[in-house]
């Protein structure tokens, strides 16, 4: 049974940093690409970043390029999202996701950027 559990969200001031984690289980983590999405109130879910199974390739939404970094530790079955220079518009629920036979999602972790 695939499980994804996000953590690390919280309240941070503009310009601050947070590191999100997503612990995965129930599938062979090292064989699958992973993604981080976010959804702000009243907005559609947005793909923020993705990473290949080995971690050798990454992609980012234009809105976060140069500020966010996705990484993974296949030994710990965990994917991370390092978020720097946070802006109020980064406020959203953040989800990790994997597509194996189906799309699977975690429960999300809230990130609020506010002074």
Coordinates of N, CA, C and O in Angstrom, one line a residue:
X1 N 0.8 -1.2 0.0 CA 0.0 0.0 0.0 C 0.9 1.2 0.0 O 1.7 1.4 0.9
X2 N 0.7 2.1 -1.0 CA 1.5 3.3 -1.1 C 1.1 4.3 -0.1 O -0.1 4.6 0.1
X3 N 2.1 4.8 0.6 CA 1.9 5.9 1.6 C 2.9 7.0 1.4 O 4.1 6.7 1.2
X4 N 2.4 8.2 1.4 CA 3.3 9.4 1.3 C 2.9 10.3 2.5 O 1.7 10.7 2.6
X5 N 3.9 10.7 3.3 CA 3.6 11.5 4.5 C 4.5 12.7 4.4 O 5.8 12.6 4.6
X6 N 3.9 13.9 4.3 CA 4.7 15.1 4.2 C 4.8 15.7 5.6 O 4.0 15.5 6.5
X7 N 5.9 16.5 5.8 CA 6.1 17.2 7.0 C 7.0 18.4 6.7 O 7.6 18.5 5.7
X8 N 7.1 19.3 7.7 CA 8.0 20.4 7.6 C 7.4 21.7 7.3 O 8.1 22.8 7.3
X9 N 6.1 21.8 7.1 CA 5.4 23.0 6.8 C 5.3 23.9 8.1 O 5.7 23.5 9.2
X10 N 4.8 25.1 7.9 CA 4.7 26.0 9.0 C 4.5 27.4 8.6 O 4.3 27.7 7.4
X11 N 4.6 28.3 9.6 CA 4.5 29.8 9.3 C 5.9 30.3 9.3 O 6.7 30.1 10.2
X12 N 6.2 31.1 8.2 CA 7.5 31.7 8.1 C 7.3 33.1 7.5 O 6.4 33.4 6.8
X13 N 8.3 34.0 7.9 CA 8.2 35.4 7.3 C 8.7 35.4 5.9 O 9.5 34.5 5.5
X14 N 8.3 36.4 5.1 CA 8.8 36.6 3.8 C 10.4 36.6 3.8 O 11.0 37.3 4.7
X15 N 11.0 36.0 2.9 CA 12.4 35.9 2.8 C 13.0 34.7 3.6 O 14.2 34.4 3.5
X16 N 12.2 34.0 4.3 CA 12.6 32.9 5.1 C 12.7 31.6 4.3 O 12.5 31.6 3.1
X17 N 13.0 30.5 5.1 CA 13.2 29.2 4.4 C 12.5 28.1 5.2 O 12.3 28.3 6.4
X18 N 12.1 27.1 4.5 CA 11.6 25.9 5.0 C 12.1 24.7 4.2 O 12.3 24.9 3.0
X19 N 12.1 23.6 4.9 CA 12.5 22.3 4.2 C 11.4 21.3 4.4 O 11.1 20.9 5.6
X20 N 10.7 21.0 3.3 CA 9.6 20.0 3.4 C 10.2 18.6 3.2 O 11.2 18.4 2.4
X21 N 9.7 17.6 3.8 CA 10.0 16.2 3.6 C 8.8 15.4 3.3 O 7.7 15.7 3.7
X22 N 9.0 14.3 2.5 CA 8.0 13.4 2.2 C 8.5 12.0 2.3 O 9.4 11.6 1.5
X23 N 8.0 11.3 3.3 CA 8.5 9.9 3.5 C 7.6 9.0 2.8 O 6.3 9.0 2.9
X24 N 8.1 8.1 2.0 CA 7.4 7.2 1.1 C 7.5 5.7 1.6 O 8.6 5.3 2.1
X25 N 6.5 5.0 1.3 CA 6.5 3.5 1.6 C 5.5 2.8 0.7 O 4.6 3.5 0.2
X26 N 5.7 1.5 0.6 CA 4.7 0.7 -0.1 C 5.0 0.5 -1.6 O 4.2 -0.1 -2.3
X27 N 6.2 1.1 -2.0 CA 6.6 0.9 -3.4 C 8.1 1.0 -3.4 O 8.7 1.4 -2.4
X28 N 8.7 0.6 -4.5 CA 10.2 0.7 -4.7 C 10.6 2.1 -5.0 O 10.6 2.5 -6.2
X29 N 10.8 2.9 -4.0 CA 11.0 4.3 -4.1 C 12.0 4.7 -5.2 O 11.8 5.6 -6.0
X30 N 13.1 4.0 -5.2 CA 14.2 4.3 -6.1 C 13.9 4.1 -7.6 O 14.7 4.5 -8.5
X31 N 12.8 3.5 -7.9 CA 12.4 3.3 -9.3 C 11.5 4.4 -9.9 O 11.2 4.3 -11.1
X32 N 11.0 5.3 -9.0 CA 10.0 6.2 -9.5 C 10.4 7.7 -9.3 O 11.0 8.1 -8.3
X33 N 10.0 8.5 -10.3 CA 10.1 9.9 -10.2 C 9.1 10.4 -9.1 O 8.1 9.8 -8.9
X34 N 9.5 11.5 -8.5 CA 8.6 12.1 -7.5 C 8.3 13.6 -7.8 O 9.1 14.2 -8.5
X35 N 7.2 14.0 -7.3 CA 6.8 15.4 -7.6 C 6.3 16.1 -6.3 O 5.7 15.4 -5.5
X36 N 6.5 17.4 -6.3 CA 5.9 18.2 -5.3 C 4.9 19.1 -6.0 O 5.2 19.8 -7.0
X37 N 3.7 19.2 -5.5 CA 2.6 20.1 -6.0 C 2.2 21.0 -4.8 O 2.5 20.8 -3.6
X38 N 1.5 22.1 -5.2 CA 0.9 22.9 -4.2 C -0.4 23.4 -4.6 O -0.7 23.5 -5.8
X39 N -1.2 23.8 -3.7 CA -2.6 24.3 -4.0 C -2.9 25.4 -3.0 O -3.0 25.1 -1.8
X40 N -3.1 26.6 -3.5 CA -3.5 27.7 -2.7 C -5.1 27.8 -2.7 O -5.7 27.3 -3.6
X41 N -5.7 28.4 -1.7 CA -7.1 28.5 -1.6 C -7.7 29.2 -2.9 O -7.2 30.2 -3.3
X42 N -8.7 28.5 -3.5 CA -9.3 29.1 -4.7 C -8.5 28.9 -6.0 O -9.0 29.4 -7.0
X43 N -7.4 28.2 -5.9 CA -6.6 28.0 -7.1 C -6.4 26.6 -7.4 O -6.6 25.7 -6.6
X44 N -6.0 26.3 -8.6 CA -5.8 24.9 -9.1 C -4.5 24.4 -8.5 O -3.6 25.2 -8.2
X45 N -4.4 23.1 -8.4 CA -3.2 22.5 -7.9 C -2.1 22.7 -9.0 O -2.3 22.6 -10.2
X46 N -0.9 23.1 -8.5 CA 0.2 23.5 -9.4 C 1.4 22.6 -9.2 O 1.8 22.3 -8.0
X47 N 2.0 22.1 -10.2 CA 3.2 21.3 -10.1 C 4.4 22.3 -9.8 O 4.6 23.2 -10.6
X48 N 5.1 22.0 -8.7 CA 6.1 22.9 -8.3 C 7.5 22.4 -8.7 O 8.3 23.1 -9.3
X49 N 7.7 21.1 -8.5 CA 9.1 20.5 -8.8 C 8.9 19.0 -9.0 O 8.0 18.4 -8.4
X50 N 9.8 18.5 -9.8 CA 9.9 17.0 -10.0 C 11.3 16.6 -10.1 O 12.2 17.3 -10.3
X51 N 11.5 15.3 -9.8 CA 12.9 14.7 -9.7 C 12.8 13.3 -10.3 O 11.8 12.5 -10.0
X52 N 13.8 12.9 -11.0 CA 13.9 11.6 -11.6 C 14.2 10.5 -10.5 O 14.6 10.9 -9.4
X53 N 14.1 9.2 -10.9 CA 14.3 8.2 -9.9 C 15.7 8.2 -9.2 O 15.8 8.0 -8.0
X54 N 16.7 8.6 -10.0 CA 18.1 8.6 -9.4 C 18.4 9.9 -8.8 O 19.5 10.1 -8.2
X55 N 17.6 10.9 -9.1 CA 17.9 12.3 -8.6 C 18.7 13.1 -9.6 O 19.1 14.2 -9.3
X56 N 19.1 12.5 -10.7 CA 19.9 13.2 -11.7 C 19.3 14.2 -12.5 O 20.0 15.1 -13.1
X57 N 18.0 14.3 -12.5 CA 17.2 15.3 -13.3 C 16.2 15.9 -12.4 O 15.4 15.2 -11.7
X58 N 16.0 17.2 -12.6 CA 15.0 18.0 -11.8 C 14.4 19.0 -12.8 O 15.0 19.4 -13.7
X59 N 13.1 19.3 -12.4 CA 12.4 20.4 -13.1 C 11.7 21.2 -12.1 O 11.2 20.7 -11.1
X60 N 11.5 22.5 -12.5 CA 10.8 23.4 -11.6 C 9.8 24.3 -12.3 O 10.0 24.7 -13.5
X61 N 8.8 24.7 -11.6 CA 7.9 25.7 -12.2 C 8.7 27.0 -12.2 O 9.6 27.3 -11.4
X62 N 8.3 27.9 -13.2 CA 9.1 29.1 -13.4 C 9.0 30.0 -12.1 O 9.9 30.7 -11.8
X63 N 7.9 29.9 -11.4 CA 7.6 30.7 -10.2 C 8.6 30.4 -9.1 O 8.7 31.2 -8.1
X64 N 9.2 29.2 -9.1 CA 10.1 28.9 -8.0 C 11.5 28.6 -8.4 O 12.4 28.4 -7.5
X65 N 11.8 28.7 -9.7 CA 13.2 28.5 -10.1 C 14.2 29.4 -9.4 O 13.9 30.6 -9.3
X66 N 15.3 28.9 -9.0 CA 16.3 29.6 -8.3 C 16.0 29.8 -6.8 O 16.9 30.3 -6.1
X67 N 14.9 29.4 -6.3 CA 14.5 29.6 -4.9 C 14.3 28.2 -4.3 O 14.6 28.0 -3.1
X68 N 13.7 27.3 -5.0 CA 13.4 26.0 -4.4 C 14.3 24.9 -5.0 O 14.7 25.0 -6.2
X69 N 14.6 23.9 -4.2 CA 15.4 22.8 -4.7 C 14.8 21.5 -4.2 O 14.5 21.3 -3.0
X70 N 14.6 20.6 -5.2 CA 14.0 19.3 -4.9 C 15.2 18.3 -4.8 O 16.1 18.4 -5.6
X71 N 15.2 17.4 -3.9 CA 16.2 16.4 -3.8 C 15.6 15.1 -3.2 O 14.4 15.1 -2.8
X72 N 16.4 14.0 -3.2 CA 15.8 12.8 -2.7 C 17.0 12.0 -2.0 O 18.1 12.1 -2.4
X73 N 16.6 11.1 -1.1 CA 17.5 10.2 -0.5 C 16.9 8.8 -0.6 O 16.0 8.5 0.1
X74 N 17.4 8.1 -1.6 CA 16.8 6.8 -1.9 C 17.0 5.8 -0.8 O 16.3 4.8 -0.6
X75 N 18.1 6.0 0.0 CA 18.3 5.1 1.2 C 17.3 5.3 2.3 O 17.1 4.4 3.1
X76 N 16.7 6.5 2.3 CA 15.7 6.8 3.3 C 14.3 6.9 2.8 O 13.4 7.2 3.5
X77 N 14.1 6.6 1.5 CA 12.8 6.7 0.8 C 12.1 8.0 1.1 O 10.9 8.1 1.4
X78 N 12.9 9.1 0.9 CA 12.4 10.4 1.3 C 12.8 11.4 0.2 O 13.9 11.3 -0.4
X79 N 11.8 12.2 -0.2 CA 12.0 13.3 -1.1 C 11.9 14.7 -0.3 O 11.0 14.7 0.6
X80 N 12.7 15.6 -0.7 CA 12.7 16.9 0.0 C 12.4 18.1 -0.9 O 12.6 18.0 -2.1
X81 N 11.9 19.1 -0.3 CA 11.8 20.4 -1.1 C 12.4 21.5 -0.2 O 11.7 21.9 0.8
X82 N 13.5 22.0 -0.5 CA 14.1 23.1 0.2 C 13.6 24.4 -0.4 O 13.7 24.6 -1.7
X83 N 13.0 25.2 0.4 CA 12.4 26.5 -0.1 C 13.0 27.6 0.5 O 13.0 27.8 1.8
X84 N 13.7 28.5 -0.3 CA 14.4 29.7 0.2 C 13.7 30.9 -0.4 O 12.9 30.8 -1.3
X85 N 14.0 32.0 0.2 CA 13.5 33.3 -0.3 C 12.0 33.3 -0.4 O 11.4 33.7 -1.5
X86 N 11.3 32.7 0.5 CA 9.9 32.5 0.4 C 9.1 33.8 0.3 O 9.5 34.9 0.9
X87 N 8.0 33.8 -0.5 CA 7.2 34.9 -0.7 C 5.8 34.6 -0.3 O 5.4 33.5 -0.2
X88 N 5.0 35.7 0.0 CA 3.6 35.4 0.4 C 2.8 34.6 -0.6 O 2.0 33.7 -0.2
X89 N 3.2 34.7 -1.9 CA 2.5 33.9 -2.9 C 2.9 32.4 -2.9 O 2.3 31.7 -3.6
X90 N 3.8 32.1 -2.1 CA 4.2 30.6 -1.9 C 3.2 30.0 -0.9 O 3.3 28.7 -0.7
X91 N 2.4 30.7 -0.3 CA 1.5 30.2 0.7 C 0.5 29.2 0.0 O -0.2 29.5 -0.9
X92 N 0.5 28.0 0.5 CA -0.3 26.9 -0.1 C -0.2 25.6 0.8 O 0.7 25.5 1.7
X93 N -1.0 24.7 0.4 CA -0.8 23.3 0.9 C 0.1 22.6 -0.1 O -0.1 22.7 -1.3
X94 N 1.1 22.0 0.5 CA 2.1 21.3 -0.4 C 2.0 19.8 -0.3 O 1.8 19.3 0.8
X95 N 2.0 19.2 -1.4 CA 1.8 17.7 -1.5 C 2.9 17.1 -2.3 O 3.3 17.6 -3.3
X96 N 3.3 15.9 -1.9 CA 4.2 15.1 -2.7 C 3.3 14.0 -3.4 O 2.2 13.7 -3.0
X97 N 3.8 13.6 -4.5 CA 3.0 12.7 -5.4 C 3.9 11.7 -6.1 O 5.1 12.0 -6.4
X98 N 3.4 10.5 -6.4 CA 4.1 9.6 -7.2 C 3.1 8.9 -8.1 O 1.9 8.7 -7.7
X99 N 3.5 8.6 -9.3 CA 2.7 7.8 -10.2 C 3.3 6.4 -10.4 O 4.4 6.3 -11.0
X100 N 2.6 5.4 -9.9 CA 3.1 4.0 -10.1 C 2.1 3.4 -11.1 O 2.1 3.7 -12.3
X101 N 1.1 2.7 -10.7 CA 0.0 2.3 -11.5 C -1.1 3.4 -11.5 O -1.9 3.5 -12.4
X102 N -1.1 4.2 -10.4 CA -2.0 5.2 -10.2 C -1.3 6.4 -9.7 O -0.2 6.3 -9.2
X103 N -2.0 7.6 -9.6 CA -1.4 8.7 -8.9 C -1.7 8.5 -7.4 O -2.8 8.2 -7.0
X104 N -0.7 8.7 -6.6 CA -0.8 8.7 -5.2 C -0.4 10.1 -4.6 O 0.6 10.7 -5.1
X105 N -1.1 10.5 -3.6 CA -0.8 11.8 -3.0 C -0.7 11.6 -1.4 O -1.3 10.8 -0.8
X106 N 0.1 12.5 -0.9 CA 0.1 12.6 0.6 C -1.0 13.4 1.1 O -1.8 13.9 0.3
X107 N -1.0 13.6 2.4 CA -2.1 14.4 3.0 C -1.9 15.9 3.0 O -2.8 16.7 3.2
X108 N -0.6 16.3 2.6 CA -0.3 17.7 2.5 C 0.3 18.3 3.8 O 0.1 17.8 4.9
X109 N 1.0 19.3 3.6 CA 1.6 20.1 4.7 C 1.4 21.6 4.4 O 1.7 22.0 3.2
X110 N 0.9 22.4 5.3 CA 0.6 23.8 5.0 C 1.8 24.6 5.2 O 2.6 24.6 6.2
X111 N 2.0 25.5 4.2 CA 3.1 26.5 4.3 C 2.4 27.9 4.2 O 1.7 28.2 3.3
X112 N 2.7 28.7 5.2 CA 2.1 30.0 5.2 C 3.3 31.0 5.3 O 4.1 30.9 6.3
X113 N 3.4 31.9 4.4 CA 4.4 33.0 4.3 C 3.7 34.3 4.6 O 3.0 34.8 3.8
X114 N 4.0 34.8 5.8 CA 3.4 36.1 6.2 C 4.2 36.8 7.3 O 4.9 36.1 8.1
X115 N 4.1 38.1 7.3 CA 4.8 38.8 8.3 C 3.8 39.1 9.5 O 4.2 39.8 10.5

